[in-house]
Amino acid sequence: MTNVISIVNQKGGVGKTTTTVNLSAFLAQLGKKVLVIDLDPQGNATSGYGFDKRKLDTSVYDLLVNEVPIADVIRSTNRENIDMCPTNINLAGAEVELVSAMSRETILKRAVDTISHNYDFILIDCPPSLGLLTLNALAASSDVIVPIQGEYYALEGLTQLVDTINLVRKHLNPTIGIFGVVITMFDGRTQLTRQVTEEVKKYFGDKVFDTVIPRNVRLAEAPSFGKTIAEYDPKSRGGHAYIELAQEVISRAKRTE
């Protein structure tokens, strides 16, 4: 069974792309076949895997707007077990162009359904909004991972996110659920971070992963080299955290099969 997981939080700067790229890298290292779909017009996951966003022949934009088959958009990352659907800034116009499209919220789902059998995990990096692109991701997904920054405004907007997931469950995708919540940018030296973590655990209970992702310079440096932390510095604190998260994700996926 393929696990199609959207990495979602409408807040920016919480570690969605960092989690998508590095979680996918370690899932692949652990023997899982992975597809990454970059649904954020900023294209940071695309460049994080070393693709030049300015030189894409086809992208997620073409899949959504021009009805290009997803098989023609998927690219090899030249890493074992990882493929990617890359994107670029063209995707920013997709929400406007899709306004009049039939069944516009399920375009991505119909595409993903045609190739999902080829993968163990499909991770969708979502933009920092709850617009049409994110709705497409949620409609296509079996589950959601929510990265939450261990800082003051972390809990702001979570009710809206949960309400959106519930609406998607009611109207578009009755099986979607929250797979897990991961605390990112964790700094255990500060009382504030510890307080936020406790509040997140009160809100989400056992959905919160045991693994927390620390603030780590090496995690921030890796994308500038077009590398994941698995390649750049797997022995760093960030590298250790993401391989532990990948192991947790695999363990949870087995329990839900």
Tab-separated table of N, CA, C and O in Angstrom, residues 150-209:
chain	number	residue	atom	x	y	z
A	150	GLY	N	9.055	25.080	17.022
A	150	GLY	CA	9.037	25.190	18.475
A	150	GLY	C	9.199	26.620	18.951
A	150	GLY	O	10.086	26.908	19.756
A	151	GLU	N	8.314	27.525	18.484
A	151	GLU	CA	8.410	28.931	18.855
A	151	GLU	C	7.028	29.513	19.152
A	151	GLU	O	6.005	28.839	19.001
A	152	TYR	N	7.006	30.787	19.508
A	152	TYR	CA	5.840	31.425	20.123
A	152	TYR	C	4.548	31.282	19.318
A	152	TYR	O	3.502	30.953	19.861
A	153	TYR	N	4.615	31.525	17.991
A	153	TYR	CA	3.393	31.529	17.191
A	153	TYR	C	3.052	30.153	16.618
A	153	TYR	O	2.204	30.036	15.743
A	154	ALA	N	3.693	29.107	17.116
A	154	ALA	CA	3.548	27.780	16.522
A	154	ALA	C	2.097	27.300	16.474
A	154	ALA	O	1.668	26.700	15.495
A	155	LEU	N	1.353	27.551	17.537
A	155	LEU	CA	-0.001	27.011	17.621
A	155	LEU	C	-1.034	27.882	16.905
A	155	LEU	O	-2.169	27.465	16.714
A	156	GLU	N	-0.612	29.082	16.525
A	156	GLU	CA	-1.536	29.975	15.839
A	156	GLU	C	-1.917	29.395	14.479
A	156	GLU	O	-1.060	29.033	13.677
A	157	GLY	N	-3.174	29.286	14.192
A	157	GLY	CA	-3.614	28.784	12.898
A	157	GLY	C	-3.811	27.281	12.836
A	157	GLY	O	-4.313	26.768	11.837
A	158	LEU	N	-3.429	26.558	13.903
A	158	LEU	CA	-3.582	25.103	13.857
A	158	LEU	C	-5.046	24.684	13.797
A	158	LEU	O	-5.394	23.705	13.139
A	159	THR	N	-5.901	25.434	14.488
A	159	THR	CA	-7.332	25.114	14.436
A	159	THR	C	-7.845	25.227	13.010
A	159	THR	O	-8.610	24.367	12.530
A	160	GLN	N	-7.415	26.272	12.301
A	160	GLN	CA	-7.826	26.441	10.903
A	160	GLN	C	-7.326	25.283	10.039
A	160	GLN	O	-8.053	24.770	9.181
A	161	LEU	N	-6.097	24.848	10.279
A	161	LEU	CA	-5.548	23.731	9.514
A	161	LEU	C	-6.341	22.457	9.771
A	161	LEU	O	-6.721	21.740	8.825
A	162	VAL	N	-6.618	22.180	11.035
A	162	VAL	CA	-7.390	20.976	11.368
A	162	VAL	C	-8.793	21.063	10.783
A	162	VAL	O	-9.335	20.073	10.265
A	163	ASP	N	-9.413	22.248	10.840
A	163	ASP	CA	-10.741	22.431	10.236
A	163	ASP	C	-10.703	22.168	8.735
A	163	ASP	O	-11.632	21.553	8.175
A	164	THR	N	-9.641	22.625	8.069
A	164	THR	CA	-9.517	22.397	6.632
A	164	THR	C	-9.396	20.904	6.329
A	164	THR	O	-10.036	20.386	5.400
A	165	ILE	N	-8.582	20.207	7.116
A	165	ILE	CA	-8.442	18.755	6.918
A	165	ILE	C	-9.796	18.066	7.125
A	165	ILE	O	-10.172	17.159	6.369
A	166	ASN	N	-10.555	18.501	8.125
A	166	ASN	CA	-11.873	17.906	8.371
A	166	ASN	C	-12.835	18.171	7.218
A	166	ASN	O	-13.638	17.295	6.848
A	167	LEU	N	-12.768	19.386	6.639
A	167	LEU	CA	-13.618	19.686	5.484
A	167	LEU	C	-13.238	18.833	4.281
A	167	LEU	O	-14.107	18.355	3.545
A	168	VAL	N	-11.945	18.653	4.073
A	168	VAL	CA	-11.485	17.794	2.975
A	168	VAL	C	-11.970	16.366	3.200
A	168	VAL	O	-12.423	15.688	2.265
A	169	ARG	N	-11.908	15.902	4.453
A	169	ARG	CA	-12.393	14.557	4.761
A	169	ARG	C	-13.890	14.430	4.458
A	169	ARG	O	-14.357	13.400	3.943
A	170	LYS	N	-14.625	15.475	4.729
A	170	LYS	CA	-16.080	15.435	4.540
A	170	LYS	C	-16.472	15.498	3.070
A	170	LYS	O	-17.393	14.804	2.634
A	171	HIS	N	-15.755	16.314	2.288
A	171	HIS	CA	-16.224	16.603	0.936
A	171	HIS	C	-15.378	15.994	-0.188
A	171	HIS	O	-15.881	15.795	-1.303
A	172	LEU	N	-14.088	15.721	0.068
A	172	LEU	CA	-13.205	15.308	-1.028
A	172	LEU	C	-12.503	13.979	-0.797
A	172	LEU	O	-12.275	13.232	-1.748
A	173	ASN	N	-12.134	13.701	0.447
A	173	ASN	CA	-11.246	12.569	0.706
A	173	ASN	C	-11.570	11.987	2.081
A	173	ASN	O	-10.978	12.364	3.086
A	174	PRO	N	-12.514	11.055	2.152
A	174	PRO	CA	-13.011	10.578	3.449
A	174	PRO	C	-12.004	9.798	4.275
A	174	PRO	O	-12.229	9.572	5.464
A	175	THR	N	-10.885	9.405	3.684
A	175	THR	CA	-9.928	8.567	4.420
A	175	THR	C	-8.721	9.332	4.948
A	175	THR	O	-7.882	8.757	5.642
A	176	ILE	N	-8.618	10.626	4.640
A	176	ILE	CA	-7.410	11.365	5.053
A	176	ILE	C	-7.375	11.555	6.570
A	176	ILE	O	-8.414	11.726	7.217
A	177	GLY	N	-6.188	11.496	7.126
A	177	GLY	CA	-6.018	11.720	8.555
A	177	GLY	C	-4.660	12.336	8.840
A	177	GLY	O	-3.816	12.451	7.949
A	178	ILE	N	-4.447	12.732	10.084
A	178	ILE	CA	-3.147	13.265	10.493
A	178	ILE	C	-2.244	12.089	10.854
A	178	ILE	O	-2.483	11.381	11.830
A	179	PHE	N	-1.229	11.876	10.057
A	179	PHE	CA	-0.278	10.789	10.260
A	179	PHE	C	0.642	11.092	11.436
A	179	PHE	O	0.981	10.213	12.226
A	180	GLY	N	1.032	12.373	11.532
A	180	GLY	CA	1.919	12.741	12.618
A	180	GLY	C	2.225	14.225	12.630
A	180	GLY	O	2.016	14.931	11.640
A	181	VAL	N	2.707	14.680	13.764
A	181	VAL	CA	3.112	16.070	13.970
A	181	VAL	C	4.568	16.053	14.403
A	181	VAL	O	4.935	15.313	15.325
A	182	VAL	N	5.404	16.845	13.739
A	182	VAL	CA	6.824	16.852	14.072
A	182	VAL	C	7.254	18.250	14.526
A	182	VAL	O	6.960	19.246	13.858
A	183	ILE	N	7.884	18.320	15.668
A	183	ILE	CA	8.413	19.574	16.183
A	183	ILE	C	9.722	19.872	15.467
A	183	ILE	O	10.640	19.043	15.458
A	184	THR	N	9.823	21.054	14.860
A	184	THR	CA	11.027	21.447	14.129
A	184	THR	C	11.699	22.636	14.813
A	184	THR	O	11.097	23.312	15.648
A	185	MET	N	12.959	22.866	14.437
A	185	MET	CA	13.715	24.006	14.960
A	185	MET	C	13.717	24.020	16.491
A	185	MET	O	13.594	25.056	17.135
A	186	PHE	N	13.844	22.840	17.054
A	186	PHE	CA	13.754	22.670	18.503
A	186	PHE	C	15.042	23.123	19.176
A	186	PHE	O	16.141	22.755	18.765
A	187	ASP	N	14.892	23.918	20.220
A	187	ASP	CA	16.033	24.348	21.033
A	187	ASP	C	15.683	24.075	22.488
A	187	ASP	O	14.982	24.857	23.140
A	188	GLY	N	16.142	22.940	22.998
A	188	GLY	CA	15.782	22.515	24.340
A	188	GLY	C	16.335	23.395	25.438
A	188	GLY	O	15.964	23.234	26.613
A	189	ARG	N	17.208	24.343	25.084
A	189	ARG	CA	17.775	25.225	26.106
A	189	ARG	C	16.787	26.297	26.536
A	189	ARG	O	16.966	26.928	27.579
A	190	THR	N	15.759	26.547	25.724
A	190	THR	CA	14.834	27.630	26.042
A	190	THR	C	13.548	27.089	26.654
A	190	THR	O	12.996	26.091	26.205
A	191	GLN	N	13.087	27.762	27.674
A	191	GLN	CA	11.841	27.364	28.325
A	191	GLN	C	10.668	27.482	27.357
A	191	GLN	O	9.751	26.654	27.371
A	192	LEU	N	10.692	28.504	26.485
A	192	LEU	CA	9.604	28.716	25.541
A	192	LEU	C	9.424	27.503	24.634
A	192	LEU	O	8.299	27.030	24.412
A	193	THR	N	10.533	26.976	24.093
A	193	THR	CA	10.448	25.826	23.200
A	193	THR	C	9.842	24.633	23.927
A	193	THR	O	8.997	23.914	23.383
A	194	ARG	N	10.254	24.425	25.151
A	194	ARG	CA	9.717	23.299	25.919
A	194	ARG	C	8.225	23.485	26.181
A	194	ARG	O	7.441	22.534	26.105
A	195	GLN	N	7.807	24.727	26.444
A	195	GLN	CA	6.389	25.000	26.689
A	195	GLN	C	5.557	24.752	25.434
A	195	GLN	O	4.475	24.157	25.493
A	196	VAL	N	6.069	25.226	24.289
A	196	VAL	CA	5.356	25.026	23.036
A	196	VAL	C	5.213	23.537	22.732
A	196	VAL	O	4.152	23.055	22.323
A	197	THR	N	6.288	22.787	22.958
A	197	THR	CA	6.250	21.345	22.718
A	197	THR	C	5.183	20.678	23.576
A	197	THR	O	4.430	19.814	23.105
A	198	GLU	N	5.087	21.084	24.837
A	198	GLU	CA	4.070	20.508	25.724
A	198	GLU	C	2.667	20.856	25.241
A	198	GLU	O	1.751	20.020	25.303
A	199	GLU	N	2.475	22.090	24.763
A	199	GLU	CA	1.159	22.493	24.249
A	199	GLU	C	0.787	21.690	23.009
A	199	GLU	O	-0.370	21.277	22.847
A	200	VAL	N	1.747	21.458	22.138
A	200	VAL	CA	1.487	20.662	20.927
A	200	VAL	C	1.081	19.244	21.314
A	200	VAL	O	0.156	18.660	20.737
A	201	LYS	N	1.752	18.675	22.325
A	201	LYS	CA	1.421	17.318	22.761
A	201	LYS	C	0.035	17.263	23.391
A	201	LYS	O	-0.692	16.270	23.241
A	202	LYS	N	-0.354	18.329	24.103
A	202	LYS	CA	-1.710	18.375	24.659
A	202	LYS	C	-2.747	18.410	23.535
A	202	LYS	O	-3.815	17.797	23.630
A	203	TYR	N	-2.426	19.131	22.468
A	203	TYR	CA	-3.371	19.340	21.360
A	203	TYR	C	-3.497	18.086	20.506
A	203	TYR	O	-4.600	17.679	20.130
A	204	PHE	N	-2.361	17.450	20.200
A	204	PHE	CA	-2.357	16.340	19.241
A	204	PHE	C	-2.134	14.967	19.869
A	204	PHE	O	-2.256	13.951	19.173
A	205	GLY	N	-1.791	14.920	21.137
A	205	GLY	CA	-1.636	13.637	21.802
A	205	GLY	C	-0.570	12.760	21.167
A	205	GLY	O	0.535	13.220	20.853
A	206	ASP	N	-0.921	11.482	20.949
A	206	ASP	CA	0.069	10.526	20.441
A	206	ASP	C	0.364	10.701	18.958
A	206	ASP	O	1.148	9.931	18.388
A	207	LYS	N	-0.248	11.688	18.320
A	207	LYS	CA	0.108	11.993	16.931
A	207	LYS	C	1.494	12.657	16.838
A	207	LYS	O	2.100	12.686	15.770
A	208	VAL	N	1.979	13.218	17.933
A	208	VAL	CA	3.278	13.894	17.920
A	208	VAL	C	4.386	12.851	17.878
A	208	VAL	O	4.428	11.918	18.682
A	209	PHE	N	5.287	12.992	16.908
A	209	PHE	CA	6.421	12.076	16.810
A	209	PHE	C	7.325	12.216	18.027
A	209	PHE	O	7.493	13.312	18.580
